């Protein structure tokens, strides 16, 4: 049997076995279709692979933006005292706007798609990272080695890059690892309520939404089970990997 490639086809198409002509609708998981098929005969294994790729792409794009913008803003916010008032007011403005409301408004205003989801998540996602980095910088900015560097005339960019940033690598790594499943969770949420990615773009959100509609039918609950298991596996794995990288990057763990 030829492999099914349903991801780029119309969701209204009913797929048939090319050899027997039998409709491949709601086939239970087995040796031929590991995750079974859905209500229009699409292979859920292929859909889950394509959906995971889409969701991970969104997650890593958002995490990269949060890491760059959040870290830069947090370093300036915490170290440059003259900018504290400006960034504090900026934080208060963005923090008082619920991210869920931003996601919903952006999804309504712009055309649904991957770019829209990434833009909406990046719009306010860097706030928590910036706040966290700022608090860490405030703790270490007046330590003796930083005071000595300022007394010797070391420039602010050099102090930030040489004295502060290496100390924060471990916590930044952990925050990035947590930002990826958080972004995926937000994508699943907006798609779950019907304003996320269109149905012709496979994603974990679309798969969870499609499986949720079949929860009342015990024989079809596998269509929700597999996407949820994949989502849980990604979240737990990234958390474990993030902790491992954070421990490896922490200088305290390499002291003799």
Short mmCIF file of C-alpha atoms in Angstrom, two decimals:
data_model
loop_
_atom_site.label_atom_id
_atom_site.label_comp_id
_atom_site.label_asym_id
_atom_site.label_seq_id
_atom_site.Cartn_x
_atom_site.Cartn_y
_atom_site.Cartn_z
CA UNK A 1 0.00 0.00 0.00
CA UNK A 2 1.26 3.43 -0.83
CA UNK A 3 1.85 5.70 2.20
CA UNK A 4 -0.83 8.31 2.80
CA UNK A 5 0.23 11.92 2.56
CA UNK A 6 -2.90 13.78 3.63
CA UNK A 7 -1.40 16.91 5.11
CA UNK A 8 -1.64 19.03 1.99
CA UNK A 9 -4.99 17.75 0.73
CA UNK A 10 -8.49 19.01 1.24
CA UNK A 11 -9.94 17.88 4.60
CA UNK A 12 -13.16 16.93 2.79
CA UNK A 13 -11.40 14.19 0.77
CA UNK A 14 -12.25 10.60 1.75
CA UNK A 15 -9.20 8.39 1.31
CA UNK A 16 -9.58 4.85 0.00
CA UNK A 17 -7.26 1.87 -0.08
CA UNK A 18 -5.66 2.07 -3.57
CA UNK A 19 -5.72 -1.74 -3.86
CA UNK A 20 -9.18 -2.68 -2.58
CA UNK A 21 -11.02 0.65 -2.83
CA UNK A 22 -12.24 0.28 0.78
CA UNK A 23 -12.63 3.54 2.67
CA UNK A 24 -9.97 3.91 5.37
CA UNK A 25 -12.25 5.64 7.89
CA UNK A 26 -11.57 5.37 11.64
CA UNK A 27 -9.31 2.34 11.31
CA UNK A 28 -8.13 1.21 14.74
CA UNK A 29 -4.37 1.33 15.53
CA UNK A 30 -2.57 -1.73 14.25
CA UNK A 31 0.44 -3.00 12.36
CA UNK A 32 -0.59 -1.20 9.15
CA UNK A 33 -1.65 2.10 10.72
CA UNK A 34 0.22 2.47 14.00
CA UNK A 35 -1.94 5.36 15.23
CA UNK A 36 -5.01 4.39 13.20
CA UNK A 37 -6.84 6.73 10.84
CA UNK A 38 -9.29 9.57 11.39
CA UNK A 39 -12.83 10.16 10.20
CA UNK A 40 -11.76 10.95 6.64
CA UNK A 41 -9.15 8.20 6.34
CA UNK A 42 -6.00 10.18 7.05
CA UNK A 43 -3.11 8.31 8.66
CA UNK A 44 -2.76 9.69 12.21
CA UNK A 45 0.89 8.65 12.36
CA UNK A 46 1.68 10.99 9.46
CA UNK A 47 -0.58 13.68 10.90
CA UNK A 48 1.11 13.48 14.30
CA UNK A 49 4.58 13.74 12.75
CA UNK A 50 3.58 16.75 10.66
CA UNK A 51 1.71 18.35 13.58
CA UNK A 52 4.63 17.87 15.96
CA UNK A 53 6.96 19.49 13.43
CA UNK A 54 4.65 22.50 13.12
CA UNK A 55 4.19 22.91 16.87
CA UNK A 56 7.89 22.49 17.61
CA UNK A 57 8.70 25.08 14.94
CA UNK A 58 6.37 27.53 16.65
CA UNK A 59 7.80 26.69 20.06
CA UNK A 60 11.45 27.10 19.09
CA UNK A 61 10.79 30.32 17.17
CA UNK A 62 9.02 31.88 20.15
CA UNK A 63 11.67 30.61 22.58
CA UNK A 64 14.47 32.08 20.46
CA UNK A 65 12.75 35.46 20.34
CA UNK A 66 12.12 35.42 24.08
CA UNK A 67 15.73 34.45 24.77
CA UNK A 68 17.21 37.27 22.68
CA UNK A 69 14.79 40.10 23.50
CA UNK A 70 14.08 39.04 27.08
CA UNK A 71 17.74 38.62 27.96
CA UNK A 72 18.77 41.92 26.35
CA UNK A 73 15.97 43.89 28.01
CA UNK A 74 16.56 42.16 31.34
CA UNK A 75 20.29 42.95 31.34
CA UNK A 76 19.72 46.62 30.53
CA UNK A 77 16.82 46.84 32.96
CA UNK A 78 18.78 45.37 35.82
CA UNK A 79 22.18 46.98 35.29
CA UNK A 80 21.56 50.43 33.82
CA UNK A 81 19.85 52.27 36.68
CA UNK A 82 18.72 55.18 34.48
CA UNK A 83 16.59 52.79 32.41
CA UNK A 84 14.91 51.16 35.40
CA UNK A 85 11.92 53.52 35.42
CA UNK A 86 11.32 53.17 31.68
CA UNK A 87 11.43 49.38 31.65
CA UNK A 88 9.38 49.14 34.85
CA UNK A 89 6.57 51.18 33.28
CA UNK A 90 6.86 49.14 30.07
CA UNK A 91 6.62 45.95 32.10
CA UNK A 92 3.56 47.22 33.97
CA UNK A 93 1.79 48.01 30.70
CA UNK A 94 2.44 44.65 29.06
CA UNK A 95 2.05 42.58 32.23
CA UNK A 96 -1.44 43.96 32.87
CA UNK A 97 -2.62 42.72 29.47
CA UNK A 98 -3.52 38.99 29.71
CA UNK A 99 -1.59 36.96 27.16
CA UNK A 100 -4.71 34.93 26.42
CA UNK A 101 -6.55 38.11 25.43
CA UNK A 102 -3.66 39.13 23.18
CA UNK A 103 -3.69 35.72 21.49
CA UNK A 104 -7.42 35.91 20.88
CA UNK A 105 -7.35 39.49 19.52
CA UNK A 106 -4.38 38.88 17.22
CA UNK A 107 -5.98 35.67 15.94
CA UNK A 108 -9.16 37.59 15.09
CA UNK A 109 -7.38 40.58 13.52
CA UNK A 110 -4.77 38.77 11.41
CA UNK A 111 -5.15 35.88 9.03
CA UNK A 112 -4.87 32.53 10.86
CA UNK A 113 -1.51 30.88 10.30
CA UNK A 114 1.82 29.93 11.80
CA UNK A 115 3.20 33.47 11.47
CA UNK A 116 0.19 34.91 13.28
CA UNK A 117 0.60 32.52 16.22
CA UNK A 118 4.33 33.25 16.47
CA UNK A 119 3.75 37.01 16.33
CA UNK A 120 1.04 36.89 19.00
CA UNK A 121 3.16 34.77 21.36
CA UNK A 122 6.26 36.91 20.86
CA UNK A 123 4.37 40.14 21.48
CA UNK A 124 4.22 39.67 25.26
CA UNK A 125 6.15 36.44 25.81
CA UNK A 126 9.48 38.18 26.47
CA UNK A 127 8.11 40.01 29.54
CA UNK A 128 8.57 37.15 32.00
CA UNK A 129 12.07 36.41 30.73
CA UNK A 130 13.07 40.08 31.04
CA UNK A 131 11.69 40.31 34.57
CA UNK A 132 13.49 37.15 35.62
CA UNK A 133 16.83 38.26 34.16
CA UNK A 134 16.43 41.71 35.71
CA UNK A 135 15.96 40.23 39.18
CA UNK A 136 19.05 38.06 38.75
CA UNK A 137 21.14 41.01 37.57
CA UNK A 138 20.04 43.17 40.52
CA UNK A 139 21.36 40.48 42.87
CA UNK A 140 24.87 40.38 41.36
CA UNK A 141 25.43 43.84 39.82
CA UNK A 142 26.97 45.36 43.01
CA UNK A 143 29.27 42.50 43.87
CA UNK A 144 32.94 43.27 44.40
CA UNK A 145 34.18 42.17 40.99
CA UNK A 146 31.61 44.35 39.22
CA UNK A 147 32.43 47.35 41.42
CA UNK A 148 36.13 46.80 40.72
CA UNK A 149 35.46 46.64 36.97
CA UNK A 150 33.58 49.95 37.08
CA UNK A 151 36.36 51.58 39.12
CA UNK A 152 38.89 50.46 36.52
CA UNK A 153 36.85 52.14 33.78
CA UNK A 154 35.44 49.03 32.14
CA UNK A 155 32.62 49.91 29.75
CA UNK A 156 29.06 48.88 30.48
CA UNK A 157 28.74 46.54 27.44
CA UNK A 158 31.90 44.70 28.48
CA UNK A 159 30.73 44.30 32.08
CA UNK A 160 27.39 42.96 30.85
CA UNK A 161 28.93 40.47 28.42
CA UNK A 162 31.94 39.38 30.53
CA UNK A 163 30.74 39.66 34.13
CA UNK A 164 26.96 39.25 34.08
CA UNK A 165 25.97 37.15 31.08
CA UNK A 166 28.17 34.09 31.85
CA UNK A 167 26.64 33.94 35.31
CA UNK A 168 23.15 33.78 33.79
CA UNK A 169 23.75 31.13 31.11
CA UNK A 170 22.33 28.30 33.21
CA UNK A 171 19.09 30.10 34.13
CA UNK A 172 18.63 31.40 30.57
CA UNK A 173 18.99 27.84 29.25
CA UNK A 174 16.36 26.58 31.64
CA UNK A 175 13.96 29.40 30.76
CA UNK A 176 14.37 28.65 27.05
CA UNK A 177 13.62 24.98 27.65
CA UNK A 178 10.45 25.93 29.52
CA UNK A 179 9.43 28.49 26.89
CA UNK A 180 9.14 25.86 24.14
CA UNK A 181 6.42 23.69 25.77
CA UNK A 182 4.71 26.86 27.01
CA UNK A 183 4.44 28.18 23.43
CA UNK A 184 3.19 24.80 22.22
CA UNK A 185 0.60 24.79 25.00
CA UNK A 186 -0.61 28.24 23.95
CA UNK A 187 -0.87 27.09 20.33
CA UNK A 188 -2.89 24.08 21.44
CA UNK A 189 -5.15 26.34 23.52
CA UNK A 190 -6.02 28.86 20.79
CA UNK A 191 -6.57 26.06 18.30
CA UNK A 192 -8.68 24.23 20.88
CA UNK A 193 -11.06 27.20 21.16
CA UNK A 194 -11.28 27.41 17.37
CA UNK A 195 -9.25 30.53 16.50
CA UNK A 196 -5.80 29.04 15.98
CA UNK A 197 -4.31 27.38 12.92
CA UNK A 198 -6.61 26.43 10.05
CA UNK A 199 -7.55 22.77 9.78
CA UNK A 200 -5.43 22.28 6.64
CA UNK A 201 -2.26 22.97 8.68
CA UNK A 202 -1.49 19.93 10.84
CA UNK A 203 -0.50 20.80 14.40
CA UNK A 204 -0.87 19.27 17.84
CA UNK A 205 -3.57 21.81 18.55
CA UNK A 206 -5.62 20.72 15.55
CA UNK A 207 -5.14 17.06 16.43
CA UNK A 208 -6.23 17.61 20.04
CA UNK A 209 -9.23 19.63 18.88
CA UNK A 210 -10.26 16.92 16.41
CA UNK A 211 -9.82 14.18 19.02
CA UNK A 212 -11.79 16.11 21.65
CA UNK A 213 -14.89 15.98 19.48
CA UNK A 214 -14.75 12.17 19.57
CA UNK A 215 -14.37 11.69 23.33
CA UNK A 216 -17.97 10.48 23.64
CA UNK A 217 -17.15 7.48 21.43
CA UNK A 218 -14.89 5.02 23.29
CA UNK A 219 -13.72 3.30 20.10
CA UNK A 220 -12.40 6.60 18.70
CA UNK A 221 -10.68 8.02 21.77
CA UNK A 222 -7.31 6.94 20.40
CA UNK A 223 -7.51 9.99 18.11
CA UNK A 224 -7.15 12.20 21.20
CA UNK A 225 -4.88 9.90 23.19
CA UNK A 226 -1.93 9.88 20.80
CA UNK A 227 -1.65 13.68 20.30
CA UNK A 228 -1.95 14.23 24.07
CA UNK A 229 0.76 11.65 24.77
CA UNK A 230 3.05 13.32 22.24
CA UNK A 231 2.40 16.73 23.80
CA UNK A 232 3.13 15.38 27.30
CA UNK A 233 6.30 13.65 26.09
CA UNK A 234 7.61 16.86 24.50
CA UNK A 235 6.88 18.90 27.62
CA UNK A 236 8.51 16.47 30.04
CA UNK A 237 11.50 15.80 27.76
CA UNK A 238 12.28 19.48 27.25
CA UNK A 239 12.01 20.14 30.98
CA UNK A 240 14.48 17.32 31.73
CA UNK A 241 16.86 18.41 28.98
CA UNK A 242 16.63 22.05 30.10
CA UNK A 243 17.52 21.10 33.66
CA UNK A 244 20.44 19.02 32.45
CA UNK A 245 21.80 21.87 30.31
CA UNK A 246 21.27 24.33 33.16
CA UNK A 247 23.24 22.13 35.55
CA UNK A 248 26.00 21.63 32.99
CA UNK A 249 26.28 25.40 32.38
CA UNK A 250 26.29 26.33 36.08
CA UNK A 251 29.87 27.06 37.22
CA UNK A 252 28.97 26.04 40.79
CA UNK A 253 28.65 22.42 39.66
CA UNK A 254 32.24 22.37 38.33
CA UNK A 255 34.07 23.54 41.44
CA UNK A 256 36.71 21.17 42.75
#
